[in-house]
mmCIF file of C-alpha atoms and ligand atoms in Angstrom:
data_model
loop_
_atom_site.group_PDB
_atom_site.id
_atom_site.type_symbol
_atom_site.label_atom_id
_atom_site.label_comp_id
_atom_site.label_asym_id
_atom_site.label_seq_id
_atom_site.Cartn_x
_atom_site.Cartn_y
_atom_site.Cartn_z
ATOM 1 C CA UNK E 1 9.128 -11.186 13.460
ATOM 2 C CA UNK E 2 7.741 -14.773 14.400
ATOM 3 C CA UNK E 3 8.808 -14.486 17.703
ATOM 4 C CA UNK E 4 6.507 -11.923 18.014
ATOM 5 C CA UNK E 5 2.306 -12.334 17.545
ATOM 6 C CA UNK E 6 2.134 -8.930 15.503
ATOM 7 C CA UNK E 7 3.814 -6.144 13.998
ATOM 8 C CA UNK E 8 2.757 -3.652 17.111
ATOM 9 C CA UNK E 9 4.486 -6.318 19.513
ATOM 10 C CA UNK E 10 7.840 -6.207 17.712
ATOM 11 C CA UNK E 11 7.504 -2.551 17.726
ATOM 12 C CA UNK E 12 7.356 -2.108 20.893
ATOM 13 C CA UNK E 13 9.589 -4.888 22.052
ATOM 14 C CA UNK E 14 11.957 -2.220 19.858
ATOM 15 C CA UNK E 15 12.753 -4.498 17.681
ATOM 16 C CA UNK E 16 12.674 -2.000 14.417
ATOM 17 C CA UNK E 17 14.128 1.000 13.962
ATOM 18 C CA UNK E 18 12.790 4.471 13.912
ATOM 19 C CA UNK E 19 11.272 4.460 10.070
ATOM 20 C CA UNK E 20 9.072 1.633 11.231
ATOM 21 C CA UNK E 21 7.781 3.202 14.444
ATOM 22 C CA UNK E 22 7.071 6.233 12.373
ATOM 23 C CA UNK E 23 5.103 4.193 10.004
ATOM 24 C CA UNK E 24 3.271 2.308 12.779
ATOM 25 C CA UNK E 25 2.657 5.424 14.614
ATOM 26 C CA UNK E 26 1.236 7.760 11.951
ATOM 27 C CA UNK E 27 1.103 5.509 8.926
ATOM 28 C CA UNK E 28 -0.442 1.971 9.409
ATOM 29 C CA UNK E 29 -3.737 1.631 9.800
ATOM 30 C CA UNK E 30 -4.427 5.275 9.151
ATOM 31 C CA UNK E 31 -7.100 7.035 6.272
ATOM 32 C CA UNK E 32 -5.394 8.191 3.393
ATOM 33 C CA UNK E 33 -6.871 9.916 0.876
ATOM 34 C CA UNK E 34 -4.151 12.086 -1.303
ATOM 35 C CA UNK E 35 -4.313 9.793 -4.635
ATOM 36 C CA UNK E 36 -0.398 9.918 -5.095
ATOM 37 C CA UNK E 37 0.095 8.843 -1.695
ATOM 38 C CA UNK E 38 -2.649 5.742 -2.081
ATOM 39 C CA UNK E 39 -0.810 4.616 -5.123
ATOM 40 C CA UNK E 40 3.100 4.783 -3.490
ATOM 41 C CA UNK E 41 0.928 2.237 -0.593
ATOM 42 C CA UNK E 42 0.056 0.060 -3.219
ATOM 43 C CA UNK E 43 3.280 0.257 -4.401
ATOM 44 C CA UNK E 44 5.192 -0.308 -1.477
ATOM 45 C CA UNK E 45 3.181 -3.581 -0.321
ATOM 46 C CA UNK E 46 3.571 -4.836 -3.941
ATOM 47 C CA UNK E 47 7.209 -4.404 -3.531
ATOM 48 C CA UNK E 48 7.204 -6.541 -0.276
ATOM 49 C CA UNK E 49 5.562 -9.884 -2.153
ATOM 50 C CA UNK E 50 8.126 -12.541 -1.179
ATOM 51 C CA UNK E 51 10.734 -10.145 1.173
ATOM 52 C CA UNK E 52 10.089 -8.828 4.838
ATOM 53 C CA UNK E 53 8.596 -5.547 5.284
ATOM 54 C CA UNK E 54 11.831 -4.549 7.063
ATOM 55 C CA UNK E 55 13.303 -4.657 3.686
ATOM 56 C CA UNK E 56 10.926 -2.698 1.752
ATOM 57 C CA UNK E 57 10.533 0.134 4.120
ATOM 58 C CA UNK E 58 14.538 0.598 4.973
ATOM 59 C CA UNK E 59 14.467 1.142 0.810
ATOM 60 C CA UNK E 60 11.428 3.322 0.957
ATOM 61 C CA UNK E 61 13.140 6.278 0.387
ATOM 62 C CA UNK E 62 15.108 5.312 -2.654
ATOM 63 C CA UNK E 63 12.212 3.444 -3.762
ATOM 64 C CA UNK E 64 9.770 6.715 -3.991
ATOM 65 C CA UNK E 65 12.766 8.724 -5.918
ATOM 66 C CA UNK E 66 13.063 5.874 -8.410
ATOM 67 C CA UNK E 67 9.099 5.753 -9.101
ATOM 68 C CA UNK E 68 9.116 9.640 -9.554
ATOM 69 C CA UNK E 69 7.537 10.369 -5.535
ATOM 70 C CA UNK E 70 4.866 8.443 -6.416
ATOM 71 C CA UNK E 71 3.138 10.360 -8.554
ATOM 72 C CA UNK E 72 0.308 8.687 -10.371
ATOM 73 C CA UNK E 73 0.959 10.541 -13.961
ATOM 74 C CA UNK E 74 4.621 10.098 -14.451
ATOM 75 C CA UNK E 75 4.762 6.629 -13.506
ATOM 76 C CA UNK E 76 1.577 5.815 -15.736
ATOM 77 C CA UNK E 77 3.883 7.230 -18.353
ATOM 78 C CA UNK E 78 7.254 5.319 -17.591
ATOM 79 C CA UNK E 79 8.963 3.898 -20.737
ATOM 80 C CA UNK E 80 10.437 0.494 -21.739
ATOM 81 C CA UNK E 81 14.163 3.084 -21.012
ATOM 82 C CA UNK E 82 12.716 3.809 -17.321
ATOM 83 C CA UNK E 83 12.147 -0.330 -16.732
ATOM 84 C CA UNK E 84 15.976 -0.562 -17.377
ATOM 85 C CA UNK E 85 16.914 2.529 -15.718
ATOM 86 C CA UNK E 86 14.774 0.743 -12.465
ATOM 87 C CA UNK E 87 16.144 -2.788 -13.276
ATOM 88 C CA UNK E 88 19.801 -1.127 -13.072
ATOM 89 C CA UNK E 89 19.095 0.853 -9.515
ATOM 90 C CA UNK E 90 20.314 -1.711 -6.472
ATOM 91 C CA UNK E 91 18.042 0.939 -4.264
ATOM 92 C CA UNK E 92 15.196 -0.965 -4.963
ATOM 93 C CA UNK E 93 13.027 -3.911 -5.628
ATOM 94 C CA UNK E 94 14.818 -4.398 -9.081
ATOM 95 C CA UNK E 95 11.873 -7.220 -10.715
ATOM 96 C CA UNK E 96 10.566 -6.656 -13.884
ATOM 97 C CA UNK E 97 7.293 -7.722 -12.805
ATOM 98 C CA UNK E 98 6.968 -5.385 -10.337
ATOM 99 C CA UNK E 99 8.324 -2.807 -12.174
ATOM 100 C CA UNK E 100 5.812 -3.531 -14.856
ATOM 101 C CA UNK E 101 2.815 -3.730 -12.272
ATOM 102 C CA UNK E 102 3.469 -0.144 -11.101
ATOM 103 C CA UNK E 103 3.183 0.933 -14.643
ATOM 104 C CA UNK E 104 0.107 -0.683 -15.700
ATOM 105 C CA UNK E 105 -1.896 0.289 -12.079
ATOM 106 C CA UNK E 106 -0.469 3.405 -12.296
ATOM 107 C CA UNK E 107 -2.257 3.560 -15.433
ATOM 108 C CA UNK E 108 -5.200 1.578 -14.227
ATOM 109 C CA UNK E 109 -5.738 4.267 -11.534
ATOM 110 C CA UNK E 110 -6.036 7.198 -13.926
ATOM 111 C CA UNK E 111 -9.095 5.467 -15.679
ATOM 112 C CA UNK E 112 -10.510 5.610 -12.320
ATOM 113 C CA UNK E 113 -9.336 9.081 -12.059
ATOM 114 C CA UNK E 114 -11.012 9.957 -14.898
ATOM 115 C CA UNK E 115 -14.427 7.784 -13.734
ATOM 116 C CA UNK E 116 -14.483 8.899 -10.172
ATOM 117 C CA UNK E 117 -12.860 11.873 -9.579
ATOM 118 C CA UNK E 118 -10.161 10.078 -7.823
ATOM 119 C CA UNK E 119 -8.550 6.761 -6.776
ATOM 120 C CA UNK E 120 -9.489 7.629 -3.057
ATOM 121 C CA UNK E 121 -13.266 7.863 -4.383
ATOM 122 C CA UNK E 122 -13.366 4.725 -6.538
ATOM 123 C CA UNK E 123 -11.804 2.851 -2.950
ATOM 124 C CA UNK E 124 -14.397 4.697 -1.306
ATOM 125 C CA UNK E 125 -17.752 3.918 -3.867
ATOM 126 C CA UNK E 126 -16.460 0.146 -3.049
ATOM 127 C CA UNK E 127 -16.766 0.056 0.507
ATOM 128 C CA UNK E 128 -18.112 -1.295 2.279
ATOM 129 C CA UNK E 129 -17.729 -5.278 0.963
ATOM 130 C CA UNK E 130 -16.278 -8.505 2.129
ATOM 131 C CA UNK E 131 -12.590 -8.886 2.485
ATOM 132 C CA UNK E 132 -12.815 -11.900 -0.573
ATOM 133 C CA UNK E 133 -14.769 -9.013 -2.608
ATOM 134 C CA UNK E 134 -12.111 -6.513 -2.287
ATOM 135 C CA UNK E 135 -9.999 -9.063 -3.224
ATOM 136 C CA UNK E 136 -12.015 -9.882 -6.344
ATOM 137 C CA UNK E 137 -12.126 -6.522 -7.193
ATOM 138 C CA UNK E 138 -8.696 -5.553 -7.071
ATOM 139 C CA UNK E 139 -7.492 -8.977 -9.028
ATOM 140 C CA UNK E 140 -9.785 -7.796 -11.638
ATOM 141 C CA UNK E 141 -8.442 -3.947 -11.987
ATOM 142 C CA UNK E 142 -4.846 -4.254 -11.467
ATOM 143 C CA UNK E 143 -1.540 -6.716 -11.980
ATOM 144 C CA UNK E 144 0.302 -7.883 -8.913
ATOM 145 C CA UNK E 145 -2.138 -7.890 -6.507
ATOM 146 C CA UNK E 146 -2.841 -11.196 -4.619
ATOM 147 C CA UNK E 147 -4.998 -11.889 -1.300
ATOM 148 C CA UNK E 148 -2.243 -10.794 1.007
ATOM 149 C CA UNK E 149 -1.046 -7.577 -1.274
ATOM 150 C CA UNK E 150 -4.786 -6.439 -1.144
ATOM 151 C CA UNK E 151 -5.240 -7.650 2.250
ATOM 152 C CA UNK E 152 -2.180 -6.148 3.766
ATOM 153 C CA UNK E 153 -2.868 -2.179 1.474
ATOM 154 C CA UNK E 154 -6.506 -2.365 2.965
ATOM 155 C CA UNK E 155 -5.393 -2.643 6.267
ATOM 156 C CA UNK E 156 -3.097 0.248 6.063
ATOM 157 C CA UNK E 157 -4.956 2.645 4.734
ATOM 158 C CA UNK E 158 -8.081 1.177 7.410
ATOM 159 C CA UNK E 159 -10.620 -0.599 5.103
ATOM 160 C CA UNK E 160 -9.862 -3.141 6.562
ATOM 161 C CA UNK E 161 -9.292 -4.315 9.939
ATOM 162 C CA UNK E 162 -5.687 -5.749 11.593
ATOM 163 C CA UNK E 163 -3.620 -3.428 11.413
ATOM 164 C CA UNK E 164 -3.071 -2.970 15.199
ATOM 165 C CA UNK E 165 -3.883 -5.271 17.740
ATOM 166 C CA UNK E 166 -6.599 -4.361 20.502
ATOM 167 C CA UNK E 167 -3.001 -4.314 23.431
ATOM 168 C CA UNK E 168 -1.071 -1.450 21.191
ATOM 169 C CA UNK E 169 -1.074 1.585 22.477
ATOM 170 C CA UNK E 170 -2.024 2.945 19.391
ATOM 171 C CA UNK E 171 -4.987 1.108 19.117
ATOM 172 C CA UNK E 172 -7.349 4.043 20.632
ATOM 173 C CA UNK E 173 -6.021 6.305 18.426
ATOM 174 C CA UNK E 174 -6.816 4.471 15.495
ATOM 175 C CA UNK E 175 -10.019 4.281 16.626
ATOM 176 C CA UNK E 176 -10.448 7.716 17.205
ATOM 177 C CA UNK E 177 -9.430 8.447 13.358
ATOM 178 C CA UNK E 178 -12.535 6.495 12.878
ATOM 179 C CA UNK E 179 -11.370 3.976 10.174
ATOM 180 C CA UNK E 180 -13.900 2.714 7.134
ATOM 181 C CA UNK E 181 -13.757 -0.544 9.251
ATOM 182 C CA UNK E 182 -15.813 0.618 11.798
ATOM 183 C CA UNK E 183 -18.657 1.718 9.442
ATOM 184 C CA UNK E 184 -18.885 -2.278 7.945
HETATM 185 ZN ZN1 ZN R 201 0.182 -1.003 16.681
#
C-alpha cells in the first residue's frame, strides 16, 4: 500500500479485492455496538500486529470459525487443548501470543460485562479522552494491545478519527453515521 497515501486511495485505485471494499464500505470507520462483534475487531487488528491487513482480512473468515464467531463467552473459556487446536489450524494467525491475548481480553471484557452492562458501554463511559489516554487505558485492561492496535480498533469502530480520508467518497457517509469523533 505505500504507493498509495491511505487505505481509501488503494481502494479505489482497486487495488484490493471485494472483502476489503466491503469492509471499507460498511465496516471501517463505522459505530459498532453488538459486544461479540467489538471483540472479533479487537481481535482481528490484534491479529494484524507485524502482517498487512490484506493478510488478516483474506483469513477473516477462517479466523472467526476458529475463535468460535467471536463470541465473547466461549472464547473467554478456551482451554490450554483449544491453544493447540488454534496453533495446528494454517487458516489463521497461528502465535501463541495472540492466541493467548484473545483468551485473556476475552475474559477481560466479561468483567466489564459484568461492571457495565456491556463492552460497548464501558468504550462508551470512556469517551471522550485523548488518543494517548485510550491508549493508557487499554494497555492497562488487556494483553496485546500497543499504540497502533488501539489506535487502528478506535478508528474502526469511529472513536477515533482516520479512518477515511476527507477525498473518499465515503467520507460523507461516515459523517452522516455521526461517529463518537465528532462529539470530542
Ligand atoms: Zn474511505
Amino acid at each position: 500500500m505505500a504507493q498509495y497515501n491511505s487505505y481509501c486511495a488503494a481502494i479505489s485505485a482497486g487495488k484490493f479485492n471485494a472483502k476489503h471494499q466491503d469492509y471499507h464500505d460498511h465496516y471501517y470507520g463505522f459505530a459498532e455496538t453488538e459486544d461479540n462483534a467489538l471483540f472479533g475487531s479487537l481481535l482481528m487488528e490484534i491479529n494484524q500486529a507485524g502482517l498487512s491487513w490484506d493478510t488478516v482480512l483474506n483469513k477473516s473468515e477462517s479466523i472467526k470459525a476458529a475463535y468460535a464467531n467471536f463470541d465473547i463467552d466461549q472464547v473467554a473459556n478456551f482451554t490450554p487443548s483449544d491453544i493447540e487446536r488454534l496453533l495446528k489450524n494454517p487458516g489463521i494467525i497461528r502465535m501463541r501470543k495472540k492466541i493467548e491475548a484473545a483468551i485473556y481480553n476475552a475474559q477481560q471484557i466479561q468483567l466489564l460485562q459484568r461492571e457495565y452492562g456491556s463492552f460497548y458501554h464501558w468504550i462508551d463511559s470512556q469517551h471522550p479522552q485523548k488518543e494517548e489516554d485510550w491508549i493508557k487505558c487499554f494497555k492497562k485492561k488487556f494483553k496485546f494491545t500497543g499504540k497502533e492496535i488501539t489506535k487502528e480498533f478506535l478508528m474502526g469502530i469511529g472513536y477515533l478519527k482516520g479512518a477515511h480520508v476527507p477525498e473518499c467518497p465515503l467520507y460523507d457517509k461516515v459523517l452522516k453515521s455521526q461517529p463518537k469523533w465528532l462529539e470530542a
